[in-house]
mmCIF file of C-alpha atoms and ligand atoms in Angstrom:
data_model
loop_
_atom_site.group_PDB
_atom_site.id
_atom_site.type_symbol
_atom_site.label_atom_id
_atom_site.label_comp_id
_atom_site.label_asym_id
_atom_site.label_seq_id
_atom_site.Cartn_x
_atom_site.Cartn_y
_atom_site.Cartn_z
ATOM 1 C CA MET A 1 -0.036 5.596 28.611
ATOM 2 C CA LYS A 2 -2.513 3.205 30.255
ATOM 3 C CA ASP A 3 -5.381 5.439 29.074
ATOM 4 C CA PHE A 4 -4.692 4.516 25.451
ATOM 5 C CA LYS A 5 -6.821 1.574 24.266
ATOM 6 C CA ASN A 6 -7.841 -0.083 21.006
ATOM 7 C CA VAL A 7 -6.333 -0.522 17.574
ATOM 8 C CA TRP A 8 -7.319 2.012 14.898
ATOM 9 C CA ILE A 9 -7.021 1.764 11.162
ATOM 10 C CA PHE A 10 -7.517 4.639 8.721
ATOM 11 C CA ALA A 11 -10.032 3.586 6.082
ATOM 12 C CA GLN A 12 -8.965 5.689 3.108
ATOM 13 C CA THR A 13 -11.691 6.871 0.750
ATOM 14 C CA GLN A 14 -11.185 8.889 -2.380
ATOM 15 C CA HIS A 15 -13.528 9.846 -5.204
ATOM 16 C CA GLY A 16 -16.454 8.018 -3.637
ATOM 17 C CA LYS A 17 -14.654 4.701 -3.171
ATOM 18 C CA LEU A 18 -13.225 2.845 -0.211
ATOM 19 C CA SER A 19 -9.581 1.992 -0.875
ATOM 20 C CA PRO A 20 -8.682 -1.752 -0.912
ATOM 21 C CA THR A 21 -6.015 -0.859 1.663
ATOM 22 C CA ALA A 22 -8.790 -0.487 4.263
ATOM 23 C CA TYR A 23 -9.457 -4.237 4.061
ATOM 24 C CA GLU A 24 -5.732 -5.025 4.286
ATOM 25 C CA LEU A 25 -5.369 -2.859 7.384
ATOM 26 C CA LEU A 26 -8.375 -4.624 8.928
ATOM 27 C CA THR A 27 -6.493 -7.935 8.587
ATOM 28 C CA ALA A 28 -3.348 -6.515 10.202
ATOM 29 C CA GLY A 29 -5.336 -4.614 12.838
ATOM 30 C CA ARG A 30 -7.500 -7.608 13.773
ATOM 31 C CA GLN A 31 -4.418 -9.639 14.675
ATOM 32 C CA LEU A 32 -3.052 -6.784 16.829
ATOM 33 C CA ALA A 33 -6.410 -6.210 18.536
ATOM 34 C CA ASP A 34 -6.849 -9.917 19.294
ATOM 35 C CA ASP A 35 -3.319 -10.166 20.715
ATOM 36 C CA LEU A 36 -4.012 -7.173 22.984
ATOM 37 C CA GLY A 37 -7.584 -8.167 23.845
ATOM 38 C CA GLU A 38 -8.749 -4.755 22.574
ATOM 39 C CA LYS A 39 -11.239 -3.497 19.990
ATOM 40 C CA LEU A 40 -10.544 -2.922 16.309
ATOM 41 C CA CYS A 41 -11.750 0.482 15.142
ATOM 42 C CA ALA A 42 -11.794 2.124 11.720
ATOM 43 C CA VAL A 43 -11.753 5.856 10.970
ATOM 44 C CA LEU A 44 -13.686 7.300 8.024
ATOM 45 C CA LEU A 45 -13.195 10.919 6.953
ATOM 46 C CA GLY A 46 -14.932 12.498 3.988
ATOM 47 C CA HIS A 47 -18.273 13.587 2.626
ATOM 48 C CA ASN A 48 -21.108 11.026 2.594
ATOM 49 C CA VAL A 49 -18.764 8.235 3.682
ATOM 50 C CA GLN A 50 -20.823 6.718 6.500
ATOM 51 C CA PRO A 51 -22.329 3.991 4.238
ATOM 52 C CA PHE A 52 -18.827 2.435 4.048
ATOM 53 C CA ALA A 53 -19.080 1.640 7.755
ATOM 54 C CA GLN A 54 -21.148 -1.487 7.008
ATOM 55 C CA ASP A 55 -18.329 -2.907 4.832
ATOM 56 C CA LEU A 56 -15.846 -2.174 7.597
ATOM 57 C CA PHE A 57 -18.003 -3.926 10.207
ATOM 58 C CA ALA A 58 -18.443 -6.937 7.914
ATOM 59 C CA CYS A 59 -14.660 -7.173 7.536
ATOM 60 C CA GLY A 60 -13.859 -7.005 11.229
ATOM 61 C CA ALA A 61 -14.228 -3.471 12.643
ATOM 62 C CA ASP A 62 -15.983 -3.294 16.034
ATOM 63 C CA ILE A 63 -16.306 0.506 16.035
ATOM 64 C CA VAL A 64 -16.224 2.992 13.149
ATOM 65 C CA TYR A 65 -15.474 6.650 13.896
ATOM 66 C CA VAL A 66 -16.962 8.886 11.213
ATOM 67 C CA CYS A 67 -16.267 12.546 10.537
ATOM 68 C CA GLU A 68 -18.242 13.935 7.624
ATOM 69 C CA SER A 69 -18.234 17.373 6.060
ATOM 70 C CA PRO A 70 -18.303 18.855 2.529
ATOM 71 C CA ALA A 71 -14.907 20.334 3.541
ATOM 72 C CA LEU A 72 -13.535 16.768 3.675
ATOM 73 C CA GLU A 73 -14.769 15.767 0.227
ATOM 74 C CA ASN A 74 -11.314 16.284 -1.296
ATOM 75 C CA TYR A 75 -8.126 15.388 0.534
ATOM 76 C CA VAL A 76 -6.182 18.320 2.001
ATOM 77 C CA ASP A 77 -3.534 17.012 4.359
ATOM 78 C CA ASP A 78 -3.648 19.837 6.937
ATOM 79 C CA ILE A 79 -7.394 19.518 7.388
ATOM 80 C CA TYR A 80 -7.411 15.717 7.536
ATOM 81 C CA ALA A 81 -4.450 15.616 9.926
ATOM 82 C CA LYS A 82 -6.044 18.177 12.277
ATOM 83 C CA VAL A 83 -9.260 16.154 12.410
ATOM 84 C CA LEU A 84 -7.339 12.916 13.067
ATOM 85 C CA ALA A 85 -5.198 14.552 15.751
ATOM 86 C CA ASP A 86 -8.338 15.791 17.531
ATOM 87 C CA MET A 87 -9.920 12.348 17.296
ATOM 88 C CA VAL A 88 -6.776 10.798 18.769
ATOM 89 C CA ALA A 89 -6.752 13.364 21.603
ATOM 90 C CA GLN A 90 -10.389 12.586 22.433
ATOM 91 C CA TYR A 91 -10.503 8.779 22.060
ATOM 92 C CA LYS A 92 -6.865 7.818 22.763
ATOM 93 C CA PRO A 93 -6.143 4.825 20.558
ATOM 94 C CA ASN A 94 -3.275 2.532 21.515
ATOM 95 C CA LYS A 95 -2.077 1.673 17.987
ATOM 96 C CA PHE A 96 -2.931 3.485 14.760
ATOM 97 C CA LEU A 97 -2.303 1.970 11.311
ATOM 98 C CA LEU A 98 -2.572 3.974 8.091
ATOM 99 C CA PRO A 99 -1.934 2.850 4.512
ATOM 100 C CA ALA A 100 1.430 3.766 2.972
ATOM 101 C CA THR A 101 -0.359 5.089 -0.116
ATOM 102 C CA ASN A 102 0.585 8.562 -1.411
ATOM 103 C CA LEU A 103 -2.269 9.990 0.656
ATOM 104 C CA GLY A 104 -1.506 7.851 3.709
ATOM 105 C CA ARG A 105 2.208 8.660 3.735
ATOM 106 C CA SER A 106 1.488 12.372 3.796
ATOM 107 C CA LEU A 107 -1.381 12.098 6.284
ATOM 108 C CA SER A 108 0.367 9.752 8.722
ATOM 109 C CA ALA A 109 3.480 11.931 8.960
ATOM 110 C CA LYS A 110 1.509 15.129 9.521
ATOM 111 C CA THR A 111 -0.830 13.513 12.043
ATOM 112 C CA ALA A 112 2.068 12.039 14.023
ATOM 113 C CA VAL A 113 3.621 15.506 14.292
ATOM 114 C CA PHE A 114 0.336 17.096 15.435
ATOM 115 C CA VAL A 115 -0.191 14.301 17.973
ATOM 116 C CA GLY A 116 3.448 14.346 19.123
ATOM 117 C CA THR A 117 4.083 10.645 18.709
ATOM 118 C CA GLY A 118 6.321 8.343 16.690
ATOM 119 C CA LEU A 119 5.567 6.887 13.270
ATOM 120 C CA THR A 120 7.125 3.907 11.535
ATOM 121 C CA ALA A 121 6.680 4.694 7.851
ATOM 122 C CA ASP A 122 6.247 2.135 5.094
ATOM 123 C CA ALA A 123 6.275 -1.007 7.241
ATOM 124 C CA THR A 124 5.626 -4.425 5.733
ATOM 125 C CA GLU A 125 4.763 -6.311 8.936
ATOM 126 C CA VAL A 126 3.320 -5.397 12.328
ATOM 127 C CA LYS A 127 3.235 -7.499 15.487
ATOM 128 C CA ILE A 128 2.516 -7.107 19.173
ATOM 129 C CA ASN A 129 5.428 -7.898 21.448
ATOM 130 C CA LYS A 130 3.840 -10.295 23.940
ATOM 131 C CA GLU A 131 6.027 -9.140 26.865
ATOM 132 C CA ASP A 132 5.142 -5.441 26.928
ATOM 133 C CA GLY A 133 2.330 -5.041 24.390
ATOM 134 C CA GLN A 134 4.422 -2.716 22.239
ATOM 135 C CA LEU A 135 3.958 -2.478 18.502
ATOM 136 C CA HIS A 136 6.856 -3.962 16.543
ATOM 137 C CA ALA A 137 6.759 -2.563 13.011
ATOM 138 C CA THR A 138 9.186 -4.059 10.518
ATOM 139 C CA ARG A 139 10.356 -2.441 7.291
ATOM 140 C CA PRO A 140 13.195 -2.913 4.799
ATOM 141 C CA THR A 141 16.203 -0.654 5.277
ATOM 142 C CA PHE A 142 19.709 -0.114 3.821
ATOM 143 C CA GLY A 143 18.461 -0.637 0.291
ATOM 144 C CA GLY A 144 16.467 -3.704 1.251
ATOM 145 C CA ASN A 145 19.481 -5.591 2.573
ATOM 146 C CA LEU A 146 18.229 -5.521 6.165
ATOM 147 C CA MET A 147 14.852 -5.618 7.858
ATOM 148 C CA ALA A 148 14.563 -3.144 10.754
ATOM 149 C CA THR A 149 12.033 -3.595 13.542
ATOM 150 C CA ILE A 150 11.085 -0.217 14.971
ATOM 151 C CA THR A 151 9.345 0.560 18.264
ATOM 152 C CA CYS A 152 7.917 3.693 19.814
ATOM 153 C CA ALA A 153 8.416 3.172 23.525
ATOM 154 C CA HIS A 154 7.447 6.447 25.189
ATOM 155 C CA THR A 155 4.436 7.948 23.430
ATOM 156 C CA ARG A 156 0.989 6.765 22.361
ATOM 157 C CA PRO A 157 -0.526 5.949 20.003
ATOM 158 C CA GLU A 158 2.181 3.982 18.251
ATOM 159 C CA MET A 159 1.607 4.938 14.614
ATOM 160 C CA CYS A 160 2.596 3.062 11.510
ATOM 161 C CA SER A 161 1.956 3.307 7.790
ATOM 162 C CA LEU A 162 1.735 -0.125 6.167
ATOM 163 C CA ARG A 163 2.671 -0.816 2.578
ATOM 164 C CA PRO A 164 -0.292 -1.709 0.368
ATOM 165 C CA MET A 165 -0.428 -5.439 -0.476
ATOM 166 C CA SER A 166 1.538 -6.451 2.609
ATOM 167 C CA TYR A 167 -1.541 -8.191 4.028
ATOM 168 C CA GLU A 168 -4.437 -10.098 2.466
ATOM 169 C CA LYS A 169 -7.796 -8.350 2.444
ATOM 170 C CA ALA A 170 -10.026 -9.250 5.407
ATOM 171 C CA PRO A 171 -12.921 -11.479 4.303
ATOM 172 C CA ALA A 172 -16.482 -10.235 4.841
ATOM 173 C CA LYS A 173 -18.788 -11.952 7.328
ATOM 174 C CA ALA A 174 -22.433 -11.337 6.501
ATOM 175 C CA GLY A 175 -24.554 -9.789 9.231
ATOM 176 C CA LYS A 176 -21.677 -8.603 11.454
ATOM 177 C CA LYS A 177 -22.580 -5.303 13.084
ATOM 178 C CA GLY A 178 -20.741 -2.646 15.065
ATOM 179 C CA GLU A 179 -20.996 0.784 16.648
ATOM 180 C CA ILE A 180 -20.762 4.069 14.739
ATOM 181 C CA ILE A 181 -19.352 7.059 16.633
ATOM 182 C CA SER A 182 -19.736 10.435 14.915
ATOM 183 C CA PHE A 183 -17.095 13.091 15.359
ATOM 184 C CA ALA A 184 -18.036 16.702 14.655
ATOM 185 C CA PHE A 185 -16.092 18.614 12.031
ATOM 186 C CA ASN A 186 -15.000 22.022 13.383
ATOM 187 C CA PRO A 187 -14.813 24.548 10.503
ATOM 188 C CA THR A 188 -12.981 27.173 12.571
ATOM 189 C CA LYS A 189 -10.333 24.752 13.819
ATOM 190 C CA HIS A 190 -9.988 22.185 11.009
ATOM 191 C CA THR A 191 -8.536 24.595 8.481
ATOM 192 C CA SER A 192 -5.656 24.843 6.036
ATOM 193 C CA LEU A 193 -3.703 27.544 4.258
ATOM 194 C CA ALA A 194 -3.779 25.267 1.224
ATOM 195 C CA LYS A 195 -6.901 25.191 -0.911
ATOM 196 C CA PHE A 196 -8.091 22.319 -3.067
ATOM 197 C CA LEU A 197 -8.510 23.518 -6.664
ATOM 198 C CA GLU A 198 -8.941 20.453 -8.848
ATOM 199 C CA PHE A 199 -7.977 16.801 -9.106
ATOM 200 C CA ILE A 200 -6.026 15.875 -12.235
ATOM 201 C CA LYS A 201 -5.916 12.145 -12.852
ATOM 202 C CA SER A 202 -2.605 10.921 -14.251
ATOM 203 C CA GLU A 203 -3.063 9.439 -17.672
ATOM 204 C CA GLY A 204 -2.277 5.786 -17.327
ATOM 205 C CA THR A 205 -2.454 3.086 -19.904
ATOM 206 C CA GLY A 206 -3.773 -0.346 -19.192
ATOM 207 C CA LEU A 207 -4.837 -1.868 -15.891
ATOM 208 C CA ASP A 208 -4.091 -0.595 -12.427
ATOM 209 C CA LEU A 209 -1.101 -2.615 -11.186
ATOM 210 C CA SER A 210 -2.627 -3.196 -7.777
ATOM 211 C CA GLU A 211 -5.634 -4.889 -9.383
ATOM 212 C CA ALA A 212 -3.855 -6.851 -12.125
ATOM 213 C CA SER A 213 -3.768 -10.610 -11.628
ATOM 214 C CA VAL A 214 -1.153 -10.936 -14.393
ATOM 215 C CA ILE A 215 1.874 -8.622 -14.636
ATOM 216 C CA VAL A 216 4.444 -8.644 -17.428
ATOM 217 C CA ALA A 217 7.492 -6.690 -16.237
ATOM 218 C CA GLY A 218 10.504 -5.531 -18.228
ATOM 219 C CA GLY A 219 14.025 -4.677 -17.123
ATOM 220 C CA ARG A 220 17.262 -3.333 -18.531
ATOM 221 C CA GLY A 221 17.428 -6.465 -20.679
ATOM 222 C CA LEU A 222 14.787 -4.925 -22.963
ATOM 223 C CA GLY A 223 17.616 -2.768 -24.299
ATOM 224 C CA LYS A 224 15.281 -0.037 -25.623
ATOM 225 C CA PRO A 225 12.003 1.669 -24.676
ATOM 226 C CA GLU A 226 10.157 0.031 -27.589
ATOM 227 C CA GLY A 227 10.614 -3.303 -25.793
ATOM 228 C CA PHE A 228 7.655 -2.370 -23.617
ATOM 229 C CA GLU A 229 5.392 -2.423 -26.693
ATOM 230 C CA LEU A 230 6.165 -6.129 -27.079
ATOM 231 C CA LEU A 231 5.481 -6.726 -23.371
ATOM 232 C CA LYS A 232 2.201 -4.802 -23.694
ATOM 233 C CA LYS A 233 1.102 -7.253 -26.393
ATOM 234 C CA LEU A 234 1.741 -10.182 -24.063
ATOM 235 C CA ALA A 235 0.052 -8.388 -21.137
ATOM 236 C CA ASP A 236 -3.002 -7.599 -23.289
ATOM 237 C CA ARG A 237 -3.212 -11.202 -24.484
ATOM 238 C CA LEU A 238 -3.188 -12.409 -20.851
ATOM 239 C CA GLY A 239 -5.515 -9.676 -19.569
ATOM 240 C CA GLY A 240 -2.730 -8.214 -17.486
ATOM 241 C CA ALA A 241 -0.669 -5.056 -16.941
ATOM 242 C CA VAL A 242 2.867 -3.950 -17.805
ATOM 243 C CA ALA A 243 5.411 -3.053 -15.104
ATOM 244 C CA ALA A 244 9.157 -2.460 -14.829
ATOM 245 C CA SER A 245 12.252 -2.766 -12.724
ATOM 246 C CA ARG A 246 14.021 0.428 -11.715
ATOM 247 C CA ALA A 247 16.638 0.345 -14.468
ATOM 248 C CA PRO A 248 14.271 1.223 -17.342
ATOM 249 C CA VAL A 249 12.544 3.816 -15.139
ATOM 250 C CA ASP A 250 15.901 5.480 -14.462
ATOM 251 C CA LYS A 251 16.602 5.441 -18.183
ATOM 252 C CA GLY A 252 13.304 7.221 -18.873
ATOM 253 C CA TRP A 253 11.883 4.313 -20.906
ATOM 254 C CA ILE A 254 8.771 4.079 -18.726
ATOM 255 C CA ASP A 255 7.119 6.171 -16.022
ATOM 256 C CA TYR A 256 8.004 5.682 -12.346
ATOM 257 C CA ARG A 257 4.460 4.610 -11.440
ATOM 258 C CA TYR A 258 5.155 1.277 -13.171
ATOM 259 C CA GLN A 259 8.211 0.523 -11.020
ATOM 260 C CA ILE A 260 8.020 -2.586 -8.855
ATOM 261 C CA GLY A 261 10.245 -2.951 -5.826
ATOM 262 C CA LEU A 262 11.533 -1.407 -2.674
ATOM 263 C CA THR A 263 11.217 2.165 -3.907
ATOM 264 C CA GLY A 264 8.323 1.356 -6.209
ATOM 265 C CA ARG A 265 5.106 -0.611 -5.844
ATOM 266 C CA THR A 266 4.478 -3.902 -4.070
ATOM 267 C CA VAL A 267 2.306 -6.286 -6.083
ATOM 268 C CA LYS A 268 0.819 -9.727 -5.478
ATOM 269 C CA PRO A 269 -0.451 -10.976 -8.855
ATOM 270 C CA LYS A 270 -1.308 -14.589 -9.667
ATOM 271 C CA LEU A 271 1.320 -14.545 -12.427
ATOM 272 C CA TYR A 272 4.445 -12.339 -12.710
ATOM 273 C CA ILE A 273 6.477 -12.616 -15.905
ATOM 274 C CA ALA A 274 9.890 -10.944 -15.511
ATOM 275 C CA CYS A 275 11.561 -10.231 -18.860
ATOM 276 C CA GLY A 276 15.210 -9.176 -18.855
ATOM 277 C CA ILE A 277 15.201 -8.490 -15.111
ATOM 278 C CA SER A 278 18.111 -9.820 -13.049
ATOM 279 C CA GLY A 279 16.137 -10.012 -9.789
ATOM 280 C CA GLN A 280 18.102 -7.840 -7.390
ATOM 281 C CA ILE A 281 16.837 -7.859 -3.808
ATOM 282 C CA GLN A 282 15.309 -4.387 -4.192
ATOM 283 C CA HIS A 283 13.188 -5.612 -7.093
ATOM 284 C CA MET A 284 12.200 -8.847 -5.385
ATOM 285 C CA ALA A 285 10.985 -6.836 -2.374
ATOM 286 C CA GLY A 286 8.067 -5.755 -4.529
ATOM 287 C CA MET A 287 7.071 -8.947 -6.297
ATOM 288 C CA SER A 288 8.146 -12.004 -4.334
ATOM 289 C CA GLY A 289 4.543 -12.428 -3.110
ATOM 290 C CA ALA A 290 3.374 -13.379 -6.629
ATOM 291 C CA ASP A 291 1.767 -16.836 -6.801
ATOM 292 C CA VAL A 292 3.743 -17.916 -9.872
ATOM 293 C CA ILE A 293 6.923 -16.260 -11.180
ATOM 294 C CA VAL A 294 8.138 -16.803 -14.725
ATOM 295 C CA ALA A 295 11.596 -15.423 -15.524
ATOM 296 C CA ILE A 296 12.892 -14.951 -19.059
ATOM 297 C CA ASN A 297 16.602 -14.220 -19.022
ATOM 298 C CA LYS A 298 19.678 -14.918 -21.120
ATOM 299 C CA ASP A 299 21.704 -15.622 -17.992
ATOM 300 C CA PRO A 300 20.820 -18.854 -16.162
ATOM 301 C CA GLN A 301 22.733 -17.583 -13.109
ATOM 302 C CA ALA A 302 20.607 -14.428 -12.712
ATOM 303 C CA PRO A 303 19.094 -14.368 -9.192
ATOM 304 C CA ILE A 304 15.557 -14.228 -10.542
ATOM 305 C CA MET A 305 16.116 -17.594 -12.271
ATOM 306 C CA GLN A 306 16.699 -19.137 -8.842
ATOM 307 C CA VAL A 307 13.384 -17.933 -7.357
ATOM 308 C CA ALA A 308 11.244 -18.373 -10.475
ATOM 309 C CA ASN A 309 8.731 -21.229 -10.682
ATOM 310 C CA TYR A 310 9.517 -21.346 -14.417
ATOM 311 C CA ALA A 311 12.953 -20.131 -15.533
ATOM 312 C CA VAL A 312 13.178 -19.701 -19.297
ATOM 313 C CA GLN A 313 16.745 -19.278 -20.504
ATOM 314 C CA GLY A 314 16.825 -17.271 -23.716
ATOM 315 C CA ASP A 315 16.564 -13.927 -25.454
ATOM 316 C CA LEU A 316 13.286 -12.259 -24.528
ATOM 317 C CA TYR A 317 12.951 -11.077 -28.130
ATOM 318 C CA ASP A 318 12.737 -14.759 -29.154
ATOM 319 C CA VAL A 319 10.785 -16.068 -26.157
ATOM 320 C CA VAL A 320 8.030 -13.438 -25.894
ATOM 321 C CA PRO A 321 7.021 -13.606 -29.603
ATOM 322 C CA ALA A 322 7.027 -17.421 -29.295
ATOM 323 C CA MET A 323 4.701 -17.145 -26.282
ATOM 324 C CA LEU A 324 2.415 -14.802 -28.221
ATOM 325 C CA GLU A 325 2.350 -17.251 -31.109
ATOM 326 C CA ALA A 326 1.569 -20.156 -28.796
ATOM 327 C CA LEU A 327 -1.200 -18.158 -27.087
ATOM 328 C CA LYS A 328 -2.972 -17.673 -30.394
HETATM 329 C C1 FAD B 401 18.034 1.959 -2.332
HETATM 330 C C2 FAD B 401 17.739 1.234 -3.605
HETATM 331 C C3 FAD B 401 16.424 1.064 -3.969
HETATM 332 C C4 FAD B 401 16.110 0.362 -5.146
HETATM 333 N N1 FAD B 401 14.798 0.177 -5.485
HETATM 334 C C5 FAD B 401 14.510 -0.572 -6.559
HETATM 335 C C6 FAD B 401 13.141 -0.862 -6.900
HETATM 336 O O1 FAD B 401 12.203 -0.413 -6.250
HETATM 337 N N2 FAD B 401 12.913 -1.656 -7.961
HETATM 338 C C7 FAD B 401 13.914 -2.185 -8.725
HETATM 339 O O2 FAD B 401 13.624 -2.897 -9.692
HETATM 340 N N3 FAD B 401 15.199 -1.880 -8.450
HETATM 341 C C8 FAD B 401 15.512 -1.102 -7.399
HETATM 342 N N4 FAD B 401 16.814 -0.804 -7.148
HETATM 343 C C9 FAD B 401 17.834 -1.147 -8.152
HETATM 344 C C10 FAD B 401 18.279 -2.593 -8.117
HETATM 345 O O3 FAD B 401 19.330 -2.749 -7.196
HETATM 346 C C11 FAD B 401 18.760 -3.040 -9.505
HETATM 347 O O4 FAD B 401 19.773 -2.167 -9.937
HETATM 348 C C12 FAD B 401 17.665 -3.063 -10.570
HETATM 349 O O5 FAD B 401 16.563 -3.787 -10.089
HETATM 350 C C13 FAD B 401 18.229 -3.746 -11.821
HETATM 351 O O6 FAD B 401 17.257 -3.733 -12.831
HETATM 352 P P1 FAD B 401 17.260 -4.866 -13.929
HETATM 353 O O7 FAD B 401 17.113 -6.205 -13.298
HETATM 354 O O8 FAD B 401 16.249 -4.454 -14.930
HETATM 355 O O9 FAD B 401 18.709 -4.668 -14.604
HETATM 356 P P2 FAD B 401 19.994 -5.604 -14.544
HETATM 357 O O10 FAD B 401 20.353 -5.946 -13.162
HETATM 358 O O11 FAD B 401 21.014 -4.927 -15.384
HETATM 359 O O12 FAD B 401 19.529 -6.950 -15.255
HETATM 360 C C14 FAD B 401 19.216 -7.061 -16.609
HETATM 361 C C15 FAD B 401 18.998 -8.543 -16.895
HETATM 362 O O13 FAD B 401 18.548 -8.702 -18.235
HETATM 363 C C16 FAD B 401 19.158 -9.863 -18.779
HETATM 364 N N5 FAD B 401 19.116 -9.676 -20.228
HETATM 365 C C17 FAD B 401 19.834 -8.808 -20.977
HETATM 366 N N6 FAD B 401 19.443 -8.856 -22.270
HETATM 367 C C18 FAD B 401 18.442 -9.804 -22.328
HETATM 368 C C19 FAD B 401 17.628 -10.315 -23.370
HETATM 369 N N7 FAD B 401 17.704 -9.834 -24.634
HETATM 370 N N8 FAD B 401 16.734 -11.282 -23.093
HETATM 371 C C20 FAD B 401 16.624 -11.789 -21.824
HETATM 372 N N9 FAD B 401 17.369 -11.330 -20.784
HETATM 373 C C21 FAD B 401 18.269 -10.332 -21.039
HETATM 374 C C22 FAD B 401 20.531 -9.915 -18.164
HETATM 375 O O14 FAD B 401 21.046 -11.231 -18.174
HETATM 376 C C23 FAD B 401 20.259 -9.396 -16.746
HETATM 377 O O15 FAD B 401 19.989 -10.469 -15.863
HETATM 378 C C24 FAD B 401 17.143 -0.122 -5.973
HETATM 379 C C25 FAD B 401 18.483 0.060 -5.583
HETATM 380 C C26 FAD B 401 18.760 0.729 -4.420
HETATM 381 C C27 FAD B 401 20.208 0.912 -4.016
#
């Protein structure tokens, strides 16, 4: 195990863009690398992705491993995982962080199996245990009622997928340079039985939740699916996006991709307006990082009213139209 050195992060790219999660993983990875006195390295897979290496250096990477091929232009998990497993076998990283995005969850699990090591999936915090240098990855468990810290004592690398938005993005430092190491794609070995046919983008309305600085979220208290139309008006007026608790998702009032919480998305907007949401722990797990929380609820005892910066007691069907009127 002593042969394994350095902290790796997977810099996800898709459709010609570097995912914001790469910068978040650089923040988490930098702390681990500094605590271990090791290097921080990023891994780029894709087609024509090498130019992203400069961004990764500027935001903290010391080394960027790049594997480029037209065969990597579109994500196919078998192919990506085989390339990553071969990179791990050759360069032997100590810790390996991937984003817990849809792509990262699939890729991290498959890679861990190919490598024969352990993976903590969907962690929200990573630390180095000062006594033995092990990775301590913490994630919510038992419906969010407990936080479990998971270790991988006997194999390397210790792998972990980290929830998007769990860490701030690493700031860029102009002029910082690093080393690029190219890894050759092997078309006879890096293969898959699955074949990429086409990418179909899901039809979303409004802003991407991960980029919205204002989120107006609705819960069971909306009482009907049409309630989201009212919330959309408020979100549009504030330049924000609509989201939901799990209750309206379960009822089929709104699509799952809008769900905030333990089994949904984690968001960190500047302003989060919760309308008719009680604020159960599983919901709070996804939004408690918001800078300012406004809760609109009939019940002054609802848990969300206790954590809100502004708790508005009242019927959302009175309060939201009044807010819209005032915003005119
Ligand atoms: C393993 C597990 C994972 C989960 N994951 C998630 C998750 O990711 N996200 C999530 O959200 N939940 C999750 N849940 C469910 C969670 O426990 C709650 O059941 C859910 O968050 C409740 O949604 P709600 O607040 O909209 O509904 P409720 O708890 O029913 O609250 C509705 C609120 O609306 C108020 N209200 C009613 N009418 C009005 C009105 N006209 N105006 C103003 N206020 C009104 C009520 O006073 C009440 O406070 C999970 C649960 C489990 C067990």
